[in-house]
Amino acid sequence: MLLWLAWLLAYQSTWTVEGAVAPTLQRMDTNGDHQVDRAEYERVRARGQDFDAVDRDGSGTLDLPELVALLTHQDPRVYAAPYVPPLRMRPHTDDLPNLIVDRKVLQALVEELRAAHDATAPTDEEIEAAAAAGLLAPEGTALLDRIEAGYARAGLRFPATVRPAPATAPPNTPTTPP
Amino acid sequence: MTLLLLLACAGATNGPPSILLVSLDTLRADRLAAYGNTDGITPNLNRFATDATVFTHADTQATHTTEAHSAVFTGRYPMELFDTSKVPDLRGVPTLAEVLHICGYQTAAFVAGGALAPEYGLTKGFDTYESPTQFGSFFHTVPPSLAWLDSRRPDAPFFLFVHSYDAHQYQRPTPWGYLYADGTQPGPWQDAGPSAAMFVADGALLPGSAAIEATDSMLRPRSTAGRARLAALNATTLPRPRAFSDADTAQLRKVYDGGASYADAWFGTLMAVLEQRGLLDDTLVAVMSDHGEELGERGVFDHSYGVTDATANVVLMVKLPRQHEGRVVTERVGLLDVFPTLIELAGAPLPAVQSGASFAPALRGEAFTGRAFTVTGGSKRMNAYSIADATGRLTYTGPPPAAAGLPEIVETALLPGPGFESDAPEADAERLRGELVTWLRDTPRRMTRSANGLSAEQQKVMREHGYFDAGAP
């Protein structure tokens, strides 16, 4: 029985649209960073769409779903699944109140803004400076204010707990026993 | 005949398989790993080959799209179907779609126009024959073919033919046509113009259009008459030729590979969406190319100006339903053999008059001899015939027909004079010559004038794509 099952599994062959296009993405990725940037795409583009039209999520690089969309132009008869943007890293809200300095949190927040093409999205240098200073420091606070304003303009939901709570009474202070 | 076929179908095996026939126009066999390529240009076709039977010595019967497909659809040599017309005379000739339709198949064809446009008369037997555009892509033919699959009756088998010109149209590169070429390096290889045919002589590009640029120091006509014509041409003042270097040739070959790769991505997509619909494993899938392409080996970038291995060798791979192991068949077959093979596997009756030989035994892993030789004809503009066997190839090229419509500089500079050429050892070449002459004598020719012709619009489209002889018959 197990042998039969193993034989059956061995002969299962699954063709996927992504699998059909993946070798092309690999060939385009000349620097081997598993992404296709604008220069790599323009090098091979002949009669294809402009990079910005293909880069549907505005990430600055092309991923497999975007290449599939280029191939099929999202014709539902060909590619039944809707276009799903790549999963973006979101700060875990449970972790945020305990974070004083977290570069990744800032980067994740700014990535959202850049994806929304917000012109005030902080630069990488500003992120570094704020992370180095700490989110409680004026540089950190100011950066968070800018990001929150950008979220509001873009109609994005700014995570409620992203701002660290200022230090007050130590937690779990024992109360006077009855 | 219809009643007889119906009676014959009644005795057919229950549950005939659905059939998908995919034609990648102009795809050279040597671009696939199964045929020796190591560059990974066609990963999806390479993957398909691992579960299919690959025929490594398959030849087309004509290096022209209409004629090649007519052989597949009828099991006959093109000279049995074509007189001087561009359109085959299929009166009284059962086609593959017709036979399968009578035996209960739902039949549909989605073609990319050009030499398979409905005007070319290969619609016979198809319930649906759609040609969404001229010289189009799988982008144009795969989506409607899937819509047809989704709307067909599920209780009857289907015969679906899907065709594309993606590899043919490398002179108008596909969306990522420069996948292998360097698109940032400009050169004459990018300026081939709308014509599908390009000719290079002694480092000079001769546009395939009416504009002629050449000097006699760069051309060496092979015949006295050719030299006289060239001298007459050079009596007028001609502009300097456009240089076309070996590097330009290499770039254009890479652009061709980009087109092949794009077609391959679409082929993989077609397999994937068929599997999504639960159809792939129960369908017989046959993949072919109708002819190859010369990529500058003789100074020619085209498939209609001679019969060589580059244009005659084709892709032919067949995956039976639920086949999960690959097989390689080295015995020689022709594309016309697809007709009796698919008829047999469908359990349909074989028409009494046809020239193909079924290779179904090879698909089943049984003993199979194959053909002693294959014969390929050039398109009418070439008046060429080629015979090939294990020892090599011999090609006869006659004088171009009067209405060939060739640019004169091409005719004088590049085409061989009337006669035979062969890469086989001398004794074998002589044997092949005798066999070819015998074949030409014994194979029936269509002598009566067919009633079909091309509209002015279709003629214009074909000429724009380098088919200079696409005039009215």
XYZ file of C-alpha atoms in Angstrom:
651
model
C 0.000 0.000 0.000
C 2.757 2.394 0.993
C 4.703 1.464 -2.110
C 1.687 2.171 -4.291
C 1.169 5.503 -2.587
C 4.814 6.404 -3.071
C 4.553 5.465 -6.754
C 1.406 7.537 -7.097
C 3.014 10.552 -5.452
C 6.137 10.172 -7.549
C 4.115 10.431 -10.743
C 2.025 13.395 -9.658
C 2.919 16.223 -11.954
C 1.651 19.655 -11.209
C 1.931 22.328 -13.828
C 1.391 25.846 -12.566
C 1.329 29.128 -14.410
C 3.910 30.500 -11.995
C 6.085 27.480 -12.622
C 5.829 28.065 -16.358
C 7.067 31.641 -16.020
C 9.590 31.174 -13.206
C 12.475 30.209 -15.531
C 11.966 33.467 -17.403
C 12.199 35.468 -14.188
C 15.332 33.563 -13.312
C 16.854 34.391 -16.689
C 15.990 38.082 -16.315
C 17.575 38.190 -12.845
C 21.128 38.650 -14.078
C 22.586 39.693 -10.722
C 21.091 36.743 -8.887
C 19.284 38.666 -6.171
C 15.999 36.863 -6.937
C 14.400 40.091 -8.069
C 14.007 41.754 -11.437
C 14.723 45.445 -11.160
C 14.069 48.127 -13.742
C 17.444 47.783 -15.436
C 17.137 44.017 -15.725
C 13.677 44.315 -17.235
C 14.589 47.092 -19.660
C 17.492 45.021 -20.906
C 15.176 42.288 -22.150
C 12.071 44.277 -22.950
C 11.328 44.371 -26.638
C 7.653 45.047 -27.204
C 6.559 44.561 -23.642
C 4.850 47.027 -21.367
C 6.728 49.772 -19.548
C 8.292 48.707 -16.272
C 5.952 50.863 -14.207
C 2.919 49.253 -15.834
C 4.237 45.784 -15.068
C 5.258 46.698 -11.508
C 1.680 46.650 -10.284
C 2.512 47.038 -6.606
C 5.055 49.778 -7.213
C 7.719 47.926 -5.289
C 10.448 48.785 -7.735
C 11.033 45.141 -8.611
C 9.086 42.547 -10.532
C 7.921 39.370 -8.930
C 6.460 36.209 -10.369
C 2.781 37.211 -10.208
C 3.614 40.410 -12.048
C 5.443 38.523 -14.781
C 2.516 36.146 -15.094
C 0.231 39.155 -15.434
C 2.521 40.516 -18.154
C 2.222 37.233 -20.009
C -1.509 36.907 -19.670
C -2.620 40.506 -19.157
C -4.788 39.138 -16.422
C -7.214 37.555 -18.814
C -9.504 35.657 -16.450
C -9.903 32.908 -18.999
C -6.209 32.184 -18.678
C -5.309 32.959 -15.109
C -8.334 32.403 -12.917
C -6.791 33.499 -9.659
C -6.949 37.234 -8.911
C -3.720 39.142 -8.701
C -2.401 38.900 -5.175
C 0.319 41.361 -4.224
C 3.276 39.856 -2.430
C 2.868 39.541 1.324
C 4.255 42.672 2.930
C 5.929 42.594 6.306
C 3.758 44.231 8.909
C 4.934 45.026 12.406
C 3.545 42.608 14.935
C 1.481 44.916 17.161
C 2.078 42.836 20.298
C 5.789 43.502 19.961
C 5.641 47.189 19.312
C 5.057 48.574 22.822
C 8.282 46.893 23.944
C 10.378 48.232 21.137
C 12.534 51.252 21.680
C 14.825 50.949 18.709
C 13.638 48.766 15.814
C 14.847 49.470 12.359
C 12.632 46.777 10.860
C 9.489 48.351 12.251
C 10.352 51.666 10.667
C 11.313 50.011 7.388
C 8.066 48.080 7.284
C 6.035 51.209 7.908
C 7.934 53.194 5.287
C 7.596 50.378 2.752
C 3.847 50.730 2.984
C 4.144 54.443 2.280
C 6.431 53.921 -0.678
C 4.054 51.321 -2.079
C 1.344 53.952 -1.878
C 3.684 56.335 -3.772
C 3.663 58.845 -0.961
C 6.134 61.608 -1.755
C 6.955 62.287 1.915
C 8.036 58.734 2.670
C 11.284 58.921 4.645
C 14.531 57.968 3.035
C 16.683 55.096 4.168
C 19.074 57.588 5.781
C 16.273 59.123 7.816
C 15.183 55.675 8.960
C 18.724 54.916 10.085
C 18.944 58.162 11.992
C 15.604 57.645 13.745
C 16.394 54.038 14.585
C 19.738 55.052 16.003
C 18.129 57.769 18.102
C 15.239 55.627 19.249
C 11.527 55.961 18.701
C 11.152 57.877 21.980
C 13.723 60.425 20.908
C 12.613 63.594 19.090
C 14.034 62.225 15.808
C 12.073 59.036 16.219
C 8.890 60.774 17.261
C 9.105 63.225 14.376
C 9.599 60.399 11.917
C 6.635 58.510 13.292
C 4.550 61.703 12.991
C 5.534 61.976 9.314
C 4.735 58.355 8.657
C 1.389 58.575 10.414
C 0.468 61.652 8.374
C 1.448 59.829 5.214
C -0.709 56.862 6.192
C -3.657 59.201 6.672
C -3.147 60.734 3.217
C -2.867 57.328 1.614
C -5.918 56.008 3.424
C -3.869 53.372 5.237
C -4.522 52.272 8.791
C -1.650 53.311 11.024
C -1.062 50.561 13.623
C -2.485 51.830 16.919
C 0.270 50.453 19.085
C 3.272 51.426 17.012
C 4.258 54.308 19.243
C 6.121 53.104 22.315
C 4.394 54.066 25.581
C 6.528 56.449 27.643
C 7.907 54.924 30.857
C 5.658 55.565 33.921
C 5.059 53.352 36.942
C 6.775 50.028 36.744
C 4.430 47.263 35.668
C 2.918 44.866 38.050
C 3.393 47.149 41.030
C 1.944 45.263 43.929
C -1.047 46.958 45.540
C -1.636 47.265 49.185
C -3.112 43.975 50.299
C -6.621 44.242 51.706
C -18.868 8.370 -47.231
C -20.280 9.979 -44.113
C -22.598 7.005 -43.484
C -19.756 4.540 -43.934
C -17.611 6.457 -41.486
C -20.429 6.599 -38.963
C -20.863 2.839 -39.180
C -17.120 2.404 -38.727
C -17.049 4.712 -35.719
C -19.751 2.632 -34.067
C -17.217 -0.154 -33.705
C -14.581 2.085 -32.167
C -13.220 1.543 -28.699
C -15.319 3.120 -25.966
C -13.954 6.286 -24.431
C -11.679 7.673 -27.137
C -9.221 10.203 -25.734
C -9.555 13.909 -26.201
C -6.767 15.281 -28.341
C -4.841 18.539 -28.045
C -2.536 19.374 -30.945
C -0.224 22.324 -30.340
C 1.687 23.846 -33.233
C 4.578 26.208 -32.544
C 5.143 27.711 -35.940
C 8.780 28.046 -37.039
C 10.240 26.495 -33.896
C 13.541 24.799 -34.668
C 13.854 21.394 -33.080
C 17.418 22.147 -31.977
C 16.112 24.692 -29.450
C 14.789 21.911 -27.222
C 16.826 19.852 -24.801
C 15.254 16.704 -26.217
C 16.927 17.585 -29.515
C 20.304 18.415 -28.046
C 20.019 22.004 -26.858
C 21.824 22.812 -23.619
C 20.891 26.493 -23.196
C 17.621 25.962 -21.354
C 15.675 28.065 -23.854
C 12.469 26.016 -23.584
C 12.147 24.742 -19.994
C 8.450 23.941 -20.249
C 8.775 21.988 -23.482
C 11.787 20.259 -21.961
C 9.662 19.280 -19.008
C 6.888 18.010 -21.272
C 9.397 15.856 -23.131
C 10.248 13.954 -19.961
C 6.725 12.530 -19.929
C 6.273 12.190 -23.668
C 7.525 10.249 -26.648
C 10.019 12.377 -28.514
C 10.641 11.753 -32.192
C 14.192 12.945 -32.779
C 14.128 12.448 -36.565
C 10.856 14.040 -37.574
C 10.695 16.006 -40.818
C 8.030 18.282 -42.164
C 6.679 17.669 -45.644
C 6.953 21.342 -46.578
C 8.857 24.338 -45.282
C 5.784 26.507 -45.561
C 3.003 26.776 -43.021
C -0.080 26.039 -45.105
C 1.453 23.100 -46.879
C 3.021 21.637 -43.748
C -0.243 21.761 -41.815
C -2.187 20.399 -44.777
C -0.012 17.284 -44.574
C -0.765 16.940 -40.859
C -4.490 17.362 -41.412
C -4.791 14.997 -44.394
C -1.931 12.514 -44.270
C -1.005 13.510 -47.823
C 2.002 15.151 -49.381
C 1.434 18.798 -50.322
C 1.994 18.074 -53.980
C -1.103 15.837 -53.808
C -3.146 18.821 -52.628
C -1.692 21.980 -54.176
C -1.407 22.947 -57.819
C -0.139 26.466 -58.390
C -2.564 27.920 -55.874
C -1.630 28.914 -52.354
C -4.710 27.060 -51.129
C -5.027 23.260 -51.025
C -7.779 21.551 -52.950
C -9.470 19.411 -50.323
C -12.458 18.335 -52.373
C -12.897 14.644 -51.686
C -10.034 14.653 -49.163
C -11.049 13.697 -45.609
C -9.340 15.821 -42.993
C -8.412 14.882 -39.451
C -11.017 17.213 -37.972
C -13.644 15.901 -40.365
C -13.072 12.253 -39.476
C -12.982 12.949 -35.759
C -16.068 15.139 -35.984
C -18.021 12.376 -37.680
C -16.925 10.023 -34.903
C -18.388 12.277 -32.253
C -15.516 14.602 -31.433
C -16.081 18.265 -30.822
C -13.501 19.983 -32.977
C -11.998 23.438 -32.706
C -8.987 25.307 -34.047
C -7.515 28.553 -32.742
C -4.864 29.734 -35.172
C -2.709 32.799 -35.318
C -3.730 33.852 -38.802
C -1.114 34.280 -41.511
C -0.842 31.180 -43.660
C -3.470 29.422 -41.559
C -6.062 32.164 -41.912
C -9.462 30.717 -42.860
C -8.885 31.726 -46.474
C -6.274 29.015 -46.743
C -8.996 26.415 -46.567
C -7.896 24.251 -43.651
C -11.132 24.868 -41.774
C -12.730 21.708 -43.132
C -14.118 19.572 -40.319
C -13.679 22.059 -37.493
C -16.859 23.031 -35.640
C -15.035 26.186 -34.611
C -12.135 27.780 -36.472
C -10.999 31.086 -35.055
C -8.187 33.241 -36.325
C -8.191 36.254 -33.974
C -5.372 38.127 -35.665
C -2.664 37.902 -38.310
C 0.721 36.424 -37.394
C -0.348 36.398 -33.771
C 0.782 34.803 -30.548
C -0.419 32.199 -28.094
C -1.588 35.342 -26.293
C -4.288 35.565 -28.974
C -5.115 31.873 -29.348
C -4.823 30.291 -25.886
C -7.498 32.374 -24.083
C -10.271 31.751 -26.622
C -9.311 28.089 -26.801
C -9.802 27.831 -23.043
C -13.126 29.624 -23.300
C -14.137 27.046 -25.892
C -13.028 24.208 -23.612
C -15.074 25.653 -20.781
C -18.172 25.913 -22.958
C -18.004 22.564 -24.755
C -20.138 19.546 -23.920
C -18.299 17.501 -21.292
C -19.814 14.225 -22.435
C -17.913 13.993 -25.718
C -14.198 13.988 -26.520
C -12.617 17.028 -28.121
C -9.986 17.680 -30.757
C -8.442 21.057 -30.099
C -5.773 22.604 -32.322
C -3.874 25.617 -30.958
C -1.294 27.446 -33.035
C 1.038 30.390 -32.599
C 3.529 32.445 -34.578
C 5.590 33.470 -31.539
C 8.798 31.874 -32.805
C 8.074 33.032 -36.372
C 7.833 36.700 -35.482
C 11.273 37.181 -33.999
C 11.826 40.159 -36.245
C 9.135 41.853 -34.221
C 10.321 40.646 -30.836
C 7.910 39.387 -28.234
C 7.447 41.172 -24.872
C 10.696 39.829 -23.523
C 12.233 39.165 -26.890
C 15.694 40.303 -25.801
C 15.936 37.717 -23.045
C 19.151 36.419 -24.614
C 20.116 39.227 -26.980
C 21.446 42.539 -25.764
C 18.609 44.934 -26.468
C 20.742 47.896 -25.467
C 23.190 47.382 -28.325
C 21.687 48.940 -31.441
C 22.494 47.503 -34.813
C 21.094 46.561 -38.178
C 19.758 43.369 -36.623
C 17.054 45.544 -35.087
C 16.135 47.167 -38.380
C 15.049 44.194 -40.389
C 11.822 45.939 -41.248
C 8.423 44.305 -41.553
C 9.611 41.515 -43.787
C 10.002 38.091 -42.291
C 12.797 37.257 -44.702
C 16.317 38.597 -44.450
C 19.299 37.872 -46.586
C 22.925 38.463 -45.761
C 25.682 38.191 -48.349
C 29.335 38.856 -47.573
C 28.603 40.974 -44.554
C 25.872 43.001 -46.206
C 22.218 42.995 -45.311
C 19.880 42.771 -48.239
C 16.455 43.879 -47.137
C 13.767 41.490 -48.184
C 11.639 44.319 -49.377
C 11.694 45.997 -52.730
C 14.580 48.271 -51.781
C 17.807 46.746 -53.084
C 21.242 47.807 -51.909
C 24.307 45.962 -53.088
C 27.558 46.175 -54.973
C 28.833 43.460 -57.268
C 32.064 43.173 -55.304
C 30.101 41.688 -52.433
C 28.004 39.219 -54.346
C 28.932 36.138 -56.312
C 26.058 34.910 -58.443
C 26.384 31.248 -59.184
C 25.050 31.221 -62.691
C 26.030 33.040 -65.858
C 22.527 34.361 -66.205
C 22.683 35.586 -62.614
C 25.905 37.447 -63.200
C 24.448 39.080 -66.273
C 21.396 40.224 -64.348
C 23.545 41.591 -61.526
C 25.689 43.484 -64.017
C 22.559 45.016 -65.458
C 21.434 46.047 -61.993
C 24.790 47.594 -61.197
C 24.638 49.636 -64.363
C 22.540 52.035 -62.320
C 23.891 53.848 -59.301
C 23.205 51.828 -56.181
C 23.656 52.975 -52.564
C 26.230 51.305 -50.346
C 25.131 48.119 -48.593
C 24.278 48.010 -44.917
C 26.909 46.066 -43.084
C 25.704 43.020 -41.184
C 28.432 41.444 -39.156
C 28.794 38.048 -37.547
C 27.925 39.743 -34.263
C 24.675 40.961 -35.804
C 23.919 37.411 -36.910
C 24.571 36.186 -33.378
C 22.259 38.841 -31.946
C 19.440 37.945 -34.323
C 19.782 34.289 -33.398
C 19.422 35.280 -29.770
C 16.319 37.294 -30.562
C 14.914 34.166 -32.186
C 15.683 32.283 -28.973
C 13.783 34.959 -27.032
C 10.729 34.304 -29.174
C 11.090 30.578 -28.647
C 11.328 31.150 -24.914
C 8.193 33.307 -24.903
C 6.285 30.629 -26.823
C 7.582 28.093 -24.332
C 6.275 30.109 -21.370
C 2.865 30.138 -23.016
C 3.045 26.398 -23.628
C 3.700 25.848 -19.929
C 0.788 28.155 -19.125
C -1.475 26.116 -21.410
C -0.434 22.893 -19.664
C -1.058 24.517 -16.267
C -4.543 25.786 -17.040
C -5.461 22.420 -18.563
C -4.346 20.736 -15.383
C -6.335 23.258 -13.326
C -9.394 22.137 -15.280
C -8.640 18.482 -14.646
C -8.153 17.798 -18.350
C -4.431 17.312 -18.791
C -3.974 13.756 -17.604
C -6.823 12.363 -19.698
C -5.911 14.145 -22.915
C -3.547 13.039 -25.647
C -1.209 15.988 -26.153
C 0.802 16.273 -29.356
C 3.295 19.091 -29.811
C 4.800 19.943 -33.148
C 6.433 22.634 -35.160
C 5.469 22.901 -38.817
C 9.002 23.735 -40.000
C 12.173 25.250 -38.679
C 14.038 28.409 -39.650
C 17.369 29.200 -41.214
C 19.234 31.593 -38.950
C 21.934 32.821 -41.265
C 23.620 29.488 -41.940
C 23.474 30.251 -45.669
C 22.966 33.985 -45.307
C 19.227 33.449 -45.090
C 16.950 34.247 -42.174
C 13.751 32.538 -43.260
C 12.292 29.119 -43.943
C 11.008 29.417 -47.466
C 14.184 29.742 -49.496
C 15.546 26.263 -49.357
C 15.205 22.926 -47.678
C 17.916 22.187 -45.154
C 18.028 20.370 -41.843
C 17.381 23.724 -40.168
C 14.038 24.097 -41.926
C 13.020 20.458 -42.405
C 13.711 19.023 -38.920
C 10.739 19.651 -36.655
C 9.601 19.151 -33.098
C 7.277 16.195 -32.646
C 6.391 14.981 -29.160
C 3.330 13.007 -28.133
C 2.087 12.317 -24.614
C -0.575 9.668 -24.315
C -3.239 10.034 -21.612
C -1.780 9.142 -18.216
C 1.695 8.696 -19.693
C 4.306 9.557 -17.095
C 7.498 8.261 -18.591
C 9.511 9.640 -21.441
C 10.523 7.711 -24.510
C 12.851 8.592 -27.365
C 12.204 7.327 -30.880
C 15.043 7.765 -33.353
C 13.289 6.119 -36.282
C 12.407 8.548 -39.063
C 8.852 9.908 -39.310
C 7.107 12.651 -41.217
C 4.501 15.140 -40.039
C 2.025 13.538 -42.432
C 2.220 10.457 -40.200
C 0.447 12.422 -37.452
C -2.804 11.979 -39.385
C -3.061 8.168 -39.341
C -1.609 8.060 -35.831
C -4.238 10.275 -34.252
C -6.949 8.531 -36.275
C -5.822 5.167 -34.926
C -5.556 6.349 -31.324
C -9.029 7.859 -31.561
C -10.378 4.523 -32.743
C -11.608 6.166 -35.923
C -11.553 4.590 -39.380
C -8.577 5.436 -41.556
C -9.398 6.899 -44.981
C -8.417 4.541 -47.750
C -6.342 7.122 -49.609
C -3.594 8.747 -47.600
C 0.190 8.640 -47.622
C 0.976 8.613 -43.908
C 2.055 5.679 -41.744
C 0.915 5.466 -38.135
C 3.591 5.685 -35.462
C 1.172 4.586 -32.730
C 3.246 1.414 -32.108
C 6.171 3.638 -31.139
C 3.948 5.473 -28.670
C 2.982 2.187 -27.086
C 6.589 1.068 -26.846
C 6.108 -1.635 -29.459
C 8.404 -2.543 -32.320
C 8.522 0.302 -34.859
C 10.519 0.616 -38.071
C 9.846 4.148 -39.224
C 10.392 5.449 -42.719
C 13.360 4.595 -44.871
C 13.493 8.238 -45.897
C 11.437 11.425 -45.606
C 10.667 13.874 -48.382
C 10.229 17.588 -47.834
C 9.162 20.129 -50.400
C 10.056 23.766 -50.412
C 7.365 26.331 -50.884
C 6.353 27.039 -54.452
C 8.708 29.961 -54.723
C 11.647 27.576 -54.470
C 10.681 24.559 -56.571
C 12.809 22.481 -54.210
C 12.523 18.926 -52.973
C 14.649 17.280 -50.359
C 15.071 13.662 -49.339
C 16.755 12.584 -46.137
C 17.704 9.329 -44.495
C 20.274 8.157 -41.992
C 23.144 8.945 -44.374
C 22.261 12.577 -44.988
C 20.135 14.896 -47.068
C 19.932 15.554 -50.770
C 18.089 18.583 -52.096
C 17.069 19.361 -55.620
C 16.448 23.014 -56.415
C 14.968 23.904 -59.730
C 14.627 27.270 -61.388
C 12.326 29.502 -59.355
C 8.838 29.593 -60.800
C 8.153 32.587 -62.966
C 5.706 34.063 -60.461
C 8.004 33.601 -57.459
C 8.082 37.325 -56.783
C 11.590 37.142 -55.372
C 13.680 40.262 -55.120
C 15.966 39.958 -58.092
C 19.131 40.513 -56.103
C 18.201 37.559 -53.901
C 17.563 35.311 -56.835
C 20.833 36.184 -58.494
C 23.079 36.268 -55.468
C 21.947 33.649 -53.043
C 20.004 30.878 -54.660
C 21.855 27.922 -56.133
C 21.485 27.218 -59.799
C 19.290 24.274 -60.852
C 20.688 21.018 -59.569
C 21.317 18.740 -56.629
C 23.191 19.409 -53.410
C 23.899 16.864 -50.720
C 25.813 16.411 -47.493
C 25.727 12.622 -47.798
C 28.682 10.543 -48.994
C 28.795 10.408 -52.786
C 27.452 6.899 -53.163
C 24.592 7.615 -50.782
C 23.863 10.921 -52.525
C 23.517 9.068 -55.813
C 21.197 6.551 -54.176
C 19.141 9.343 -52.644
C 18.943 11.072 -56.012
C 17.455 7.933 -57.533
C 14.965 7.535 -54.707
C 13.880 11.169 -54.956
C 13.356 10.945 -58.684
C 11.332 7.743 -58.182
C 9.275 9.391 -55.473
C 8.573 12.428 -57.662
C 7.479 10.107 -60.460
C 5.244 7.920 -58.310
C 3.567 10.410 -55.975
C 0.273 11.707 -57.324
C 0.251 15.373 -58.174
C -2.699 17.694 -58.005
C -2.927 18.881 -61.572
C -6.392 20.378 -61.662
C -6.751 23.993 -60.858
C -8.258 24.560 -57.439
C -11.116 26.992 -57.082
C -9.742 28.881 -54.104
C -7.635 31.977 -53.963
C -6.642 34.675 -51.517
C -8.394 37.971 -50.991
C -6.506 41.161 -51.794
C -6.314 41.915 -48.079
C -4.757 38.557 -47.217
C -2.301 38.902 -50.107
C -1.216 42.268 -48.709
C -0.738 40.863 -45.204
C 1.351 37.972 -46.501
C 3.553 40.209 -48.673
C 4.158 42.518 -45.702
C 5.498 39.522 -43.832
C 7.938 38.565 -46.552
C 5.825 36.114 -48.538
C 6.566 37.812 -51.832
C 4.691 35.339 -53.952
C 1.363 35.821 -52.173
C -0.290 37.082 -55.299
C -3.546 35.772 -56.703
C -3.215 32.439 -58.515
